[in-house]
Amino acid sequence: MQLVKKSYTAETDENLMREVIKGNNLAFSEIYDRWSKPMLNYFYKMLWQDREKAEDFMQEIFTKIIHKPQLYNPSRAFKTWVYSVANNMCKNEYRRAEVRKGTSNSLHDNIIVHDSSAPDKEHDKNIFNDRLKEELELLSENHKKTFILRFKHDLSIKDIAEILETSEGTVKSRIFYTLKKLGKNLKEFSPVAKTIMVGMCLIELVQCII
Amino acid sequence: MMEDRNISKMDVEFYLLNREYDKLNSDELAIVNEHVESEQEFNEMKAVVMGAGNLFKEEKELAPNPAIKVALLKEFDKQQPAGAYWLNGIFTSLFPKEKKLFQKPGMQLIGLAASVLLIVTIAFNGKTDMNNSKLAQNKGVKSEEETVEEHSKLDRDEANEEKNLEKNDFQPTVELIEKDIEVATLNEVEIEEKPESVENKGTTADFMYDAQSIESVEADLSIAADLDYRRNDNNLHASEESFKKGVLKDQRKGCYIR
């Protein structure tokens, strides 16, 4: 099979896109296999954890690649290009959501229902994760995007700046602001807070014994 | 993860991920304190960074519905007519845009085909056009018939040469003999005439003449003897030469036979 069909697994995204522009469906299939999952999860995180919406958006981005592959400039990194397209799609969706919000008050409430799905309160870690998810949802779109691109998709400051069409300084400042805000809101999970809480519990226990 | 994100040591994030606040040295502390107000704030931020990393790692990633891929591939095939890719692929591989004209495989193939065509045309069609006056002809090359004719001519020439040689071998001796005989006869005639004159005249002058004539006769006789000697010598040489030539001819013939 290898003799008949060329394997594209070792090819870079940029080379694959060159092939896609030429009309190679195997290259397109490879690109889809590589990027469908990250795109789906990005849209899921950015679009109020709505799986259906995320899948629609993911399909839309690949449809764009099929119909207008020439929009991609092979001299640019595919990773940043695809995230910037996804980011623009999210921006448009936020605008549409704002318009809808004016007509319907219950839109976001319905979508964010997934956010609090079955949290396991038995472990601190799970509690922290749930709280973090909640806090992330409360962040502004730009701060949330920056945070997700940085900590979920492991992108560099430079790439994030390119995707969000902003400066690296702005990206750094957004990350720092988000960390500070989340840290403040989740301070009960910080190691110091934990030791203080443990200490307070111990004092209470001693007082009870006495 | 740290390498993927390209975290600089000038970023607080680096220290949040890798250091405890109380283990920071003075330089590191100076960098951290530019952004963080207190140890507590540092620890709160550290908890978020570590927690977010764990959250996203552990979080179950959504997998796309396989039907989406099928639908997209169908869409892709609709967009690209069947076979177009392969034609495009062939064309682009033969004439890549990024290469120079003479470096394009297509151009190289065309050049190769043209040179092969030229060679074939010259090699095979050249023979049929040998009589074409417009083309340069190599007259130095002879056909087999011509070479056979030449060989037969050579044989004939050799045969003639042999004959001539045979003739030449004997001719000089015959001439010499004839000349010698002439000389000898002339001398004899002279000798014969002189006694007649002696008998008729009988004077001292005649005697003297006779004496001279005797001397001349003697001289003539010695000349004749010399001539005889030379003649014999010549005959000997001629026979030797003819013998040698005969041997050479035999040798040549032997070569041809081989």
Tab-separated table of C-alpha atoms in Angstrom:
chain	number	residue	atom	x	y	z
A	1	MET	CA	0.000	0.000	0.000
A	2	GLN	CA	2.881	2.254	0.885
A	3	LEU	CA	4.212	1.792	-2.639
A	4	VAL	CA	0.985	2.969	-4.209
A	5	LYS	CA	-0.076	5.725	-1.868
A	6	LYS	CA	2.341	8.305	-0.639
A	7	SER	CA	2.398	8.681	3.132
A	8	TYR	CA	1.930	12.224	4.365
A	9	THR	CA	2.417	11.562	8.054
A	10	ALA	CA	5.983	12.883	8.031
A	11	GLU	CA	5.118	15.999	6.028
A	12	THR	CA	4.848	19.396	7.655
A	13	ASP	CA	1.499	21.164	7.822
A	14	GLU	CA	2.771	23.744	5.364
A	15	ASN	CA	3.735	21.102	2.783
A	16	LEU	CA	0.410	19.369	3.270
A	17	MET	CA	-1.393	22.615	2.594
A	18	ARG	CA	0.616	23.056	-0.607
A	19	GLU	CA	-0.704	19.656	-1.664
A	20	VAL	CA	-4.237	20.564	-0.597
A	21	ILE	CA	-4.060	23.666	-2.788
A	22	LYS	CA	-3.103	21.361	-5.693
A	23	GLY	CA	-6.161	19.240	-4.911
A	24	ASN	CA	-4.614	16.289	-3.102
A	25	ASN	CA	-7.333	14.660	-0.980
A	26	LEU	CA	-4.834	12.499	0.936
A	27	ALA	CA	-3.058	15.616	2.123
A	28	PHE	CA	-6.390	17.103	3.125
A	29	SER	CA	-7.233	13.930	5.046
A	30	GLU	CA	-3.926	14.166	6.904
A	31	ILE	CA	-4.478	17.822	7.736
A	32	TYR	CA	-7.938	16.967	9.025
A	33	ASP	CA	-6.587	14.137	11.202
A	34	ARG	CA	-4.014	16.464	12.723
A	35	TRP	CA	-6.147	19.503	13.321
A	36	SER	CA	-9.755	18.418	13.742
A	37	LYS	CA	-9.305	17.508	17.402
A	38	PRO	CA	-7.454	20.661	18.511
A	39	MET	CA	-9.919	22.797	16.575
A	40	LEU	CA	-12.926	21.033	18.033
A	41	ASN	CA	-11.589	21.449	21.565
A	42	TYR	CA	-10.664	25.074	20.964
A	43	PHE	CA	-14.146	25.875	19.725
A	44	TYR	CA	-15.621	23.869	22.566
A	45	LYS	CA	-13.676	25.931	25.110
A	46	MET	CA	-14.287	29.234	23.387
A	47	LEU	CA	-17.923	28.753	22.487
A	48	TRP	CA	-19.383	28.107	25.888
A	49	GLN	CA	-18.534	24.395	25.888
A	50	ASP	CA	-21.212	23.655	23.379
A	51	ARG	CA	-20.135	20.475	21.608
A	52	GLU	CA	-22.613	20.786	18.757
A	53	LYS	CA	-21.564	24.340	18.050
A	54	ALA	CA	-17.918	23.360	18.330
A	55	GLU	CA	-18.392	20.587	15.762
A	56	ASP	CA	-20.215	22.955	13.417
A	57	PHE	CA	-17.426	25.470	13.659
A	58	MET	CA	-14.792	22.811	13.205
A	59	GLN	CA	-16.546	21.569	10.054
A	60	GLU	CA	-16.854	25.143	8.828
A	61	ILE	CA	-13.159	25.819	9.154
A	62	PHE	CA	-12.301	22.730	7.074
A	63	THR	CA	-14.956	23.663	4.527
A	64	LYS	CA	-13.174	26.998	4.188
A	65	ILE	CA	-9.926	25.119	3.570
A	66	ILE	CA	-11.629	23.050	0.845
A	67	HIS	CA	-13.268	25.943	-0.960
A	68	LYS	CA	-10.639	28.620	-0.497
A	69	PRO	CA	-7.316	26.904	0.173
A	70	GLN	CA	-5.541	29.782	-1.532
A	71	LEU	CA	-6.412	31.944	1.489
A	72	TYR	CA	-3.586	30.175	3.258
A	73	ASN	CA	-0.139	31.542	2.536
A	74	PRO	CA	2.331	28.602	2.701
A	75	SER	CA	5.121	30.927	3.850
A	76	ARG	CA	3.175	31.387	7.102
A	77	ALA	CA	2.950	28.734	9.825
A	78	PHE	CA	-0.257	26.732	9.387
A	79	LYS	CA	-0.720	26.463	13.148
A	80	THR	CA	-0.999	30.215	13.689
A	81	TRP	CA	-3.074	30.650	10.537
A	82	VAL	CA	-5.657	28.023	11.509
A	83	TYR	CA	-5.937	29.391	15.064
A	84	SER	CA	-6.317	32.941	13.788
A	85	VAL	CA	-9.126	31.794	11.453
A	86	ALA	CA	-10.724	29.992	14.401
A	87	ASN	CA	-10.293	33.090	16.551
A	88	ASN	CA	-11.997	35.279	13.945
A	89	MET	CA	-14.849	32.784	13.728
A	90	CYS	CA	-15.225	32.953	17.501
A	91	LYS	CA	-15.190	36.766	17.405
A	92	ASN	CA	-17.994	36.724	14.857
A	93	GLU	CA	-19.901	34.283	17.000
A	94	TYR	CA	-19.486	36.523	20.054
A	95	ARG	CA	-20.907	39.416	18.050
A	96	ARG	CA	-23.841	37.312	16.914
A	97	ALA	CA	-24.332	36.159	20.509
A	98	GLU	CA	-24.380	39.773	21.682
A	99	VAL	CA	-27.121	40.527	19.164
A	100	ARG	CA	-29.088	37.465	20.259
A	101	LYS	CA	-28.511	38.365	23.885
A	102	GLY	CA	-30.472	41.533	23.247
A	103	THR	CA	-33.452	39.506	22.110
A	104	SER	CA	-33.104	36.526	24.446
A	105	ASN	CA	-31.869	36.594	28.029
A	106	SER	CA	-31.627	32.865	28.495
A	107	LEU	CA	-29.129	32.112	25.694
A	108	HIS	CA	-25.905	31.948	27.667
A	109	ASP	CA	-27.468	30.290	30.643
A	110	ASN	CA	-28.549	27.414	28.428
A	111	ILE	CA	-25.146	27.030	26.874
A	112	ILE	CA	-23.120	27.210	30.059
A	113	VAL	CA	-25.131	24.374	31.551
A	114	HIS	CA	-22.281	22.000	30.538
A	115	ASP	CA	-19.897	23.932	32.719
A	116	SER	CA	-21.172	22.503	35.951
A	117	SER	CA	-21.625	18.989	34.701
A	118	ALA	CA	-21.171	16.400	37.405
A	119	PRO	CA	-18.298	17.828	39.437
A	120	ASP	CA	-16.578	15.376	41.716
A	121	LYS	CA	-16.383	17.227	44.996
A	122	GLU	CA	-14.559	14.477	46.784
A	123	HIS	CA	-11.124	15.624	45.824
A	124	ASP	CA	-9.591	19.034	46.096
A	125	LYS	CA	-8.174	18.724	42.667
A	126	ASN	CA	-11.523	18.159	41.122
A	127	ILE	CA	-12.986	21.037	43.083
A	128	PHE	CA	-10.168	23.236	41.916
A	129	ASN	CA	-10.683	22.151	38.309
A	130	ASP	CA	-14.365	22.925	38.445
A	131	ARG	CA	-13.718	26.279	40.028
A	132	LEU	CA	-11.097	27.082	37.460
A	133	LYS	CA	-13.476	26.223	34.641
A	134	GLU	CA	-16.067	28.490	36.171
A	135	GLU	CA	-13.592	31.307	36.638
A	136	LEU	CA	-12.419	30.931	33.044
A	137	GLU	CA	-15.939	31.352	31.804
A	138	LEU	CA	-16.160	34.587	33.719
A	139	LEU	CA	-13.105	36.043	32.036
A	140	SER	CA	-13.353	38.451	29.122
A	141	GLU	CA	-13.107	36.830	25.666
A	142	ASN	CA	-9.614	38.140	24.999
A	143	HIS	CA	-8.240	37.027	28.369
A	144	LYS	CA	-9.919	33.655	28.043
A	145	LYS	CA	-8.576	33.111	24.529
A	146	THR	CA	-5.088	34.078	25.580
A	147	PHE	CA	-5.198	31.813	28.603
A	148	ILE	CA	-6.528	28.817	26.648
A	149	LEU	CA	-4.088	29.232	23.801
A	150	ARG	CA	-1.274	29.499	26.297
A	151	PHE	CA	-2.107	26.773	28.774
A	152	LYS	CA	-4.280	24.374	26.798
A	153	HIS	CA	-2.786	24.572	23.323
A	154	ASP	CA	0.742	25.324	24.524
A	155	LEU	CA	1.330	28.105	22.027
A	156	SER	CA	4.159	30.570	22.366
A	157	ILE	CA	3.621	34.244	23.200
A	158	LYS	CA	4.691	35.088	19.650
A	159	ASP	CA	2.181	32.697	18.076
A	160	ILE	CA	-0.620	33.908	20.312
A	161	ALA	CA	0.204	37.500	19.406
A	162	GLU	CA	0.025	36.555	15.710
A	163	ILE	CA	-3.245	34.666	16.117
A	164	LEU	CA	-4.908	37.412	18.102
A	165	GLU	CA	-3.330	40.093	15.919
A	166	THR	CA	-1.818	41.924	18.852
A	167	SER	CA	1.599	42.595	20.367
A	168	GLU	CA	3.586	40.140	22.465
A	169	GLY	CA	3.540	42.634	25.343
A	170	THR	CA	-0.245	42.654	25.305
A	171	VAL	CA	-0.324	38.866	25.371
A	172	LYS	CA	2.084	38.758	28.341
A	173	SER	CA	0.111	41.353	30.187
A	174	ARG	CA	-3.156	39.494	29.549
A	175	ILE	CA	-1.660	36.241	30.835
A	176	PHE	CA	-0.298	37.935	33.924
A	177	TYR	CA	-3.583	39.713	34.605
A	178	THR	CA	-5.527	36.446	34.188
A	179	LEU	CA	-3.182	34.546	36.512
A	180	LYS	CA	-3.432	37.280	39.123
A	181	LYS	CA	-7.225	37.417	38.907
A	182	LEU	CA	-7.678	33.651	38.948
A	183	GLY	CA	-5.164	33.364	41.791
A	184	LYS	CA	-7.125	35.845	43.830
A	185	ASN	CA	-10.437	34.141	43.080
A	186	LEU	CA	-9.018	30.683	43.803
A	187	LYS	CA	-6.765	31.650	46.697
A	188	GLU	CA	-8.187	28.945	48.947
A	189	PHE	CA	-6.396	26.419	46.707
A	190	SER	CA	-2.954	28.011	47.020
A	191	PRO	CA	-0.382	26.025	49.096
A	192	VAL	CA	-0.120	28.785	51.713
A	193	ALA	CA	-3.874	28.989	52.063
A	194	LYS	CA	-4.021	25.241	52.414
A	195	THR	CA	-1.430	25.215	55.226
A	196	ILE	CA	-3.233	28.079	56.936
A	197	MET	CA	-6.507	26.157	56.633
A	198	VAL	CA	-4.861	22.982	57.944
A	199	GLY	CA	-3.359	25.001	60.803
A	200	MET	CA	-6.719	26.537	61.633
A	201	CYS	CA	-8.344	23.096	61.612
A	202	LEU	CA	-5.653	21.788	63.939
A	203	ILE	CA	-6.145	24.742	66.303
A	204	GLU	CA	-9.888	24.111	66.290
A	205	LEU	CA	-9.273	20.423	66.975
A	206	VAL	CA	-6.928	21.192	69.872
A	207	GLN	CA	-9.434	23.692	71.265
A	208	CYS	CA	-12.183	21.060	71.067
A	209	ILE	CA	-9.992	18.506	72.846
A	210	ILE	CA	-9.122	20.985	75.579
B	1	MET	CA	5.742	22.080	28.027
B	2	MET	CA	8.042	24.855	29.053
B	3	GLU	CA	10.048	24.515	25.831
B	4	ASP	CA	6.887	24.436	23.704
B	5	ARG	CA	5.710	27.677	25.151
B	6	ASN	CA	9.142	29.313	24.758
B	7	ILE	CA	9.149	30.655	28.283
B	8	SER	CA	11.887	33.163	28.918
B	9	LYS	CA	13.638	33.464	32.287
B	10	MET	CA	12.531	37.072	32.230
B	11	ASP	CA	8.899	35.920	32.456
B	12	VAL	CA	7.236	35.447	35.841
B	13	GLU	CA	5.579	32.361	34.375
B	14	PHE	CA	8.941	30.595	34.339
B	15	TYR	CA	9.374	31.070	38.107
B	16	LEU	CA	5.771	30.212	38.767
B	17	LEU	CA	6.262	26.898	37.028
B	18	ASN	CA	9.764	26.036	38.241
B	19	ARG	CA	10.545	27.713	41.558
B	20	GLU	CA	9.281	28.095	45.101
B	21	TYR	CA	9.159	31.669	46.295
B	22	ASP	CA	11.480	31.062	49.260
B	23	LYS	CA	14.044	29.392	46.948
B	24	LEU	CA	14.386	32.331	44.571
B	25	ASN	CA	17.800	34.031	44.517
B	26	SER	CA	18.190	37.800	44.616
B	27	ASP	CA	18.181	38.239	40.828
B	28	GLU	CA	15.145	36.008	40.372
B	29	LEU	CA	13.405	37.720	43.267
B	30	ALA	CA	14.028	41.095	41.622
B	31	ILE	CA	12.342	39.890	38.423
B	32	VAL	CA	9.396	38.358	40.281
B	33	ASN	CA	8.888	41.361	42.535
B	34	GLU	CA	8.494	43.596	39.466
B	35	HIS	CA	5.137	41.895	38.860
B	36	VAL	CA	4.146	40.195	42.099
B	37	GLU	CA	3.368	42.130	45.257
B	38	SER	CA	3.887	39.407	47.857
B	39	GLU	CA	4.773	35.785	48.474
B	40	GLN	CA	1.078	35.029	48.924
B	41	GLU	CA	0.218	36.431	45.537
B	42	PHE	CA	3.075	34.440	44.012
B	43	ASN	CA	1.744	31.240	45.559
B	44	GLU	CA	-1.826	31.959	44.424
B	45	MET	CA	-0.653	32.488	40.872
B	46	LYS	CA	1.527	29.403	41.091
B	47	ALA	CA	-1.484	27.336	42.152
B	48	VAL	CA	-3.422	28.575	39.100
B	49	VAL	CA	-0.585	27.855	36.662
B	50	MET	CA	-0.021	24.351	38.053
B	51	GLY	CA	-3.739	23.663	38.346
B	52	ALA	CA	-4.474	24.865	34.803
B	53	GLY	CA	-1.716	22.634	33.448
B	54	ASN	CA	-3.182	19.630	35.237
B	55	LEU	CA	-6.720	20.552	34.293
B	56	PHE	CA	-5.984	20.728	30.572
B	57	LYS	CA	-3.839	17.611	30.691
B	58	GLU	CA	-6.417	15.530	32.464
B	59	GLU	CA	-9.353	16.980	30.660
B	60	LYS	CA	-10.854	14.500	28.282
B	61	GLU	CA	-10.370	15.821	24.785
B	62	LEU	CA	-13.358	15.737	22.509
B	63	ALA	CA	-13.050	13.575	19.420
B	64	PRO	CA	-14.770	14.746	16.259
B	65	ASN	CA	-17.626	12.788	14.808
B	66	PRO	CA	-16.285	10.477	12.012
B	67	ALA	CA	-19.246	11.455	9.819
B	68	ILE	CA	-17.791	14.960	9.592
B	69	LYS	CA	-14.640	13.656	7.942
B	70	VAL	CA	-16.623	11.601	5.430
B	71	ALA	CA	-18.760	14.625	4.561
B	72	LEU	CA	-15.709	16.846	4.216
B	73	LEU	CA	-13.881	14.388	1.967
B	74	LYS	CA	-16.957	14.157	-0.240
B	75	GLU	CA	-17.030	17.928	-0.381
B	76	PHE	CA	-13.350	17.938	-1.263
B	77	ASP	CA	-13.845	15.434	-4.097
B	78	LYS	CA	-16.725	17.493	-5.448
B	79	GLN	CA	-14.479	20.529	-5.456
B	80	GLN	CA	-11.678	18.693	-7.272
B	81	PRO	CA	-12.756	16.913	-10.480
B	82	ALA	CA	-11.570	13.297	-10.724
B	83	GLY	CA	-8.108	12.889	-12.164
B	84	ALA	CA	-7.392	16.585	-12.044
B	85	TYR	CA	-5.077	16.174	-9.128
B	86	TRP	CA	-2.959	13.595	-10.874
B	87	LEU	CA	-2.761	15.673	-14.028
B	88	ASN	CA	-1.863	18.684	-11.930
B	89	GLY	CA	0.614	16.568	-10.034
B	90	ILE	CA	2.301	15.388	-13.215
B	91	PHE	CA	2.441	18.870	-14.658
B	92	THR	CA	3.714	20.476	-11.474
B	93	SER	CA	6.311	17.775	-10.951
B	94	LEU	CA	7.543	18.119	-14.553
B	95	PHE	CA	7.496	21.899	-14.557
B	96	PRO	CA	7.942	23.118	-10.986
B	97	LYS	CA	7.641	26.871	-10.677
B	98	GLU	CA	10.478	27.251	-8.213
B	99	LYS	CA	13.118	25.755	-10.537
B	100	LYS	CA	14.965	27.385	-13.403
B	101	LEU	CA	13.955	26.543	-16.972
B	102	PHE	CA	16.847	24.161	-17.665
B	103	GLN	CA	16.438	22.513	-14.243
B	104	LYS	CA	12.826	21.559	-14.871
B	105	PRO	CA	12.522	17.779	-15.366
B	106	GLY	CA	10.084	18.326	-18.214
B	107	MET	CA	12.561	20.445	-20.117
B	108	GLN	CA	15.317	17.924	-19.483
B	109	LEU	CA	13.107	15.124	-20.808
B	110	ILE	CA	12.265	17.152	-23.901
B	111	GLY	CA	15.981	17.769	-24.495
B	112	LEU	CA	16.781	14.087	-24.063
B	113	ALA	CA	13.995	13.029	-26.428
B	114	ALA	CA	15.171	15.547	-29.042
B	115	SER	CA	18.767	14.319	-28.870
B	116	VAL	CA	17.661	10.661	-29.120
B	117	LEU	CA	15.477	11.544	-32.115
B	118	LEU	CA	18.391	13.318	-33.776
B	119	ILE	CA	20.727	10.353	-33.213
B	120	VAL	CA	18.153	7.884	-34.535
B	121	THR	CA	17.494	10.034	-37.610
B	122	ILE	CA	21.184	10.316	-38.414
B	123	ALA	CA	22.015	6.694	-37.659
B	124	PHE	CA	19.203	4.980	-39.548
B	125	ASN	CA	18.041	7.417	-42.201
B	126	GLY	CA	21.614	8.453	-43.093
B	127	LYS	CA	22.258	5.197	-45.026
B	128	THR	CA	19.346	5.647	-47.374
B	129	ASP	CA	20.478	9.140	-48.248
B	130	MET	CA	23.990	8.107	-49.303
B	131	ASN	CA	23.246	9.109	-52.891
B	132	ASN	CA	21.884	12.460	-51.830
B	133	SER	CA	24.226	14.997	-53.370
B	134	LYS	CA	23.301	17.571	-50.733
B	135	LEU	CA	24.811	15.509	-47.984
B	136	ALA	CA	28.510	15.089	-47.343
B	137	GLN	CA	29.685	11.594	-48.317
B	138	ASN	CA	32.542	9.612	-46.958
B	139	LYS	CA	34.180	8.203	-50.055
B	140	GLY	CA	37.017	6.670	-48.118
B	141	VAL	CA	34.759	3.854	-47.062
B	142	LYS	CA	34.666	1.013	-49.614
B	143	SER	CA	32.148	-1.695	-50.035
B	144	GLU	CA	32.979	-5.374	-49.849
B	145	GLU	CA	32.714	-5.753	-53.639
B	146	GLU	CA	35.223	-2.984	-54.116
B	147	THR	CA	37.679	-4.560	-51.699
B	148	VAL	CA	37.313	-7.952	-53.431
B	149	GLU	CA	37.964	-6.290	-56.781
B	150	GLU	CA	40.983	-4.582	-55.333
B	151	HIS	CA	42.344	-7.881	-54.062
B	152	SER	CA	41.833	-9.516	-57.426
B	153	LYS	CA	43.564	-6.554	-59.093
B	154	LEU	CA	46.469	-6.917	-56.720
B	155	ASP	CA	46.706	-10.597	-57.558
B	156	ARG	CA	46.670	-9.810	-61.249
B	157	ASP	CA	49.352	-7.165	-60.797
B	158	GLU	CA	51.450	-9.595	-58.872
B	159	ALA	CA	51.090	-12.163	-61.603
B	160	ASN	CA	52.135	-9.578	-64.182
B	161	GLU	CA	55.027	-8.540	-62.007
B	162	GLU	CA	56.125	-12.146	-61.807
B	163	LYS	CA	55.992	-12.430	-65.537
B	164	ASN	CA	57.911	-9.196	-65.991
B	165	LEU	CA	60.448	-10.272	-63.439
B	166	GLU	CA	60.914	-13.541	-65.243
B	167	LYS	CA	61.394	-11.637	-68.463
B	168	ASN	CA	63.736	-9.087	-66.893
B	169	ASP	CA	65.798	-11.835	-65.329
B	170	PHE	CA	66.835	-13.192	-68.701
B	171	GLN	CA	66.737	-10.106	-70.908
B	172	PRO	CA	69.893	-8.388	-69.675
B	173	THR	CA	71.977	-11.525	-70.145
B	174	VAL	CA	70.676	-11.954	-73.682
B	175	GLU	CA	71.424	-8.325	-74.557
B	176	LEU	CA	74.842	-8.541	-73.002
B	177	ILE	CA	75.609	-11.719	-74.915
B	178	GLU	CA	74.410	-10.155	-78.158
B	179	LYS	CA	76.487	-7.014	-77.532
B	180	ASP	CA	79.529	-9.078	-76.620
B	181	ILE	CA	79.096	-11.141	-79.689
B	182	GLU	CA	78.851	-7.976	-81.763
B	183	VAL	CA	82.019	-6.575	-80.194
B	184	ALA	CA	83.757	-9.877	-80.668
B	185	THR	CA	82.702	-10.156	-84.280
B	186	LEU	CA	83.694	-6.579	-84.951
B	187	ASN	CA	87.129	-7.254	-83.491
B	188	GLU	CA	87.359	-10.400	-85.470
B	189	VAL	CA	86.445	-8.510	-88.599
B	190	GLU	CA	89.061	-5.907	-87.875
B	191	ILE	CA	91.569	-8.591	-87.224
B	192	GLU	CA	90.632	-10.282	-90.414
B	193	GLU	CA	90.896	-7.094	-92.440
B	194	LYS	CA	94.277	-6.080	-91.173
B	195	PRO	CA	96.237	-9.096	-92.416
B	196	GLU	CA	94.783	-8.327	-95.787
B	197	SER	CA	96.306	-4.880	-95.651
B	198	VAL	CA	99.683	-6.256	-94.510
B	199	GLU	CA	99.798	-8.650	-97.316
B	200	ASN	CA	98.891	-6.002	-99.826
B	201	LYS	CA	101.204	-3.243	-98.755
B	202	GLY	CA	104.211	-4.819	-97.011
B	203	THR	CA	105.789	-1.530	-95.863
B	204	THR	CA	107.413	-0.607	-92.503
B	205	ALA	CA	104.567	1.571	-91.936
B	206	ASP	CA	102.411	-1.362	-92.645
B	207	PHE	CA	104.606	-3.442	-90.353
B	208	MET	CA	104.272	-0.856	-87.695
B	209	TYR	CA	100.606	-0.799	-88.412
B	210	ASP	CA	100.604	-4.560	-88.159
B	211	ALA	CA	102.544	-4.408	-84.915
B	212	GLN	CA	100.064	-1.957	-83.554
B	213	SER	CA	97.255	-4.041	-84.780
B	214	ILE	CA	98.682	-7.077	-83.029
B	215	GLU	CA	98.837	-5.077	-79.873
B	216	SER	CA	95.301	-3.876	-80.458
B	217	VAL	CA	94.252	-7.403	-81.160
B	218	GLU	CA	95.793	-8.504	-77.936
B	219	ALA	CA	94.032	-5.654	-76.192
B	220	ASP	CA	90.859	-6.637	-77.931
B	221	LEU	CA	91.325	-10.192	-76.845
B	222	SER	CA	91.893	-9.184	-73.233
B	223	ILE	CA	88.762	-7.027	-73.456
B	224	ALA	CA	86.871	-9.954	-74.843
B	225	ALA	CA	88.173	-12.107	-72.027
B	226	ASP	CA	87.067	-9.472	-69.565
B	227	LEU	CA	83.705	-9.276	-71.214
B	228	ASP	CA	83.404	-13.033	-71.014
B	229	TYR	CA	84.268	-12.896	-67.387
B	230	ARG	CA	81.755	-10.105	-66.755
B	231	ARG	CA	79.120	-11.924	-68.736
B	232	ASN	CA	79.609	-15.029	-66.686
B	233	ASP	CA	79.621	-12.917	-63.549
B	234	ASN	CA	76.438	-11.143	-64.635
B	235	ASN	CA	74.822	-14.434	-65.399
B	236	LEU	CA	75.726	-15.651	-61.959
B	237	HIS	CA	74.298	-12.498	-60.334
B	238	ALA	CA	71.186	-12.697	-62.441
B	239	SER	CA	70.606	-16.296	-61.499
B	240	GLU	CA	71.146	-15.426	-57.849
B	241	GLU	CA	68.680	-12.546	-58.094
B	242	SER	CA	66.116	-14.645	-59.911
B	243	PHE	CA	66.489	-17.281	-57.241
B	244	LYS	CA	65.912	-14.712	-54.496
B	245	LYS	CA	62.897	-13.243	-56.289
B	246	GLY	CA	61.524	-16.701	-56.720
B	247	VAL	CA	61.828	-17.297	-53.029
B	248	LEU	CA	60.161	-13.970	-52.279
B	249	LYS	CA	57.303	-14.748	-54.642
B	250	ASP	CA	56.819	-18.084	-52.964
B	251	GLN	CA	56.741	-16.346	-49.638
B	252	ARG	CA	54.161	-13.816	-50.852
B	253	LYS	CA	52.013	-16.515	-52.300
B	254	GLY	CA	52.271	-18.361	-49.080
B	255	CYS	CA	51.011	-15.274	-47.273
B	256	TYR	CA	48.014	-14.934	-49.558
B	257	ILE	CA	47.176	-18.553	-49.178
B	258	ARG	CA	47.143	-18.112	-45.447
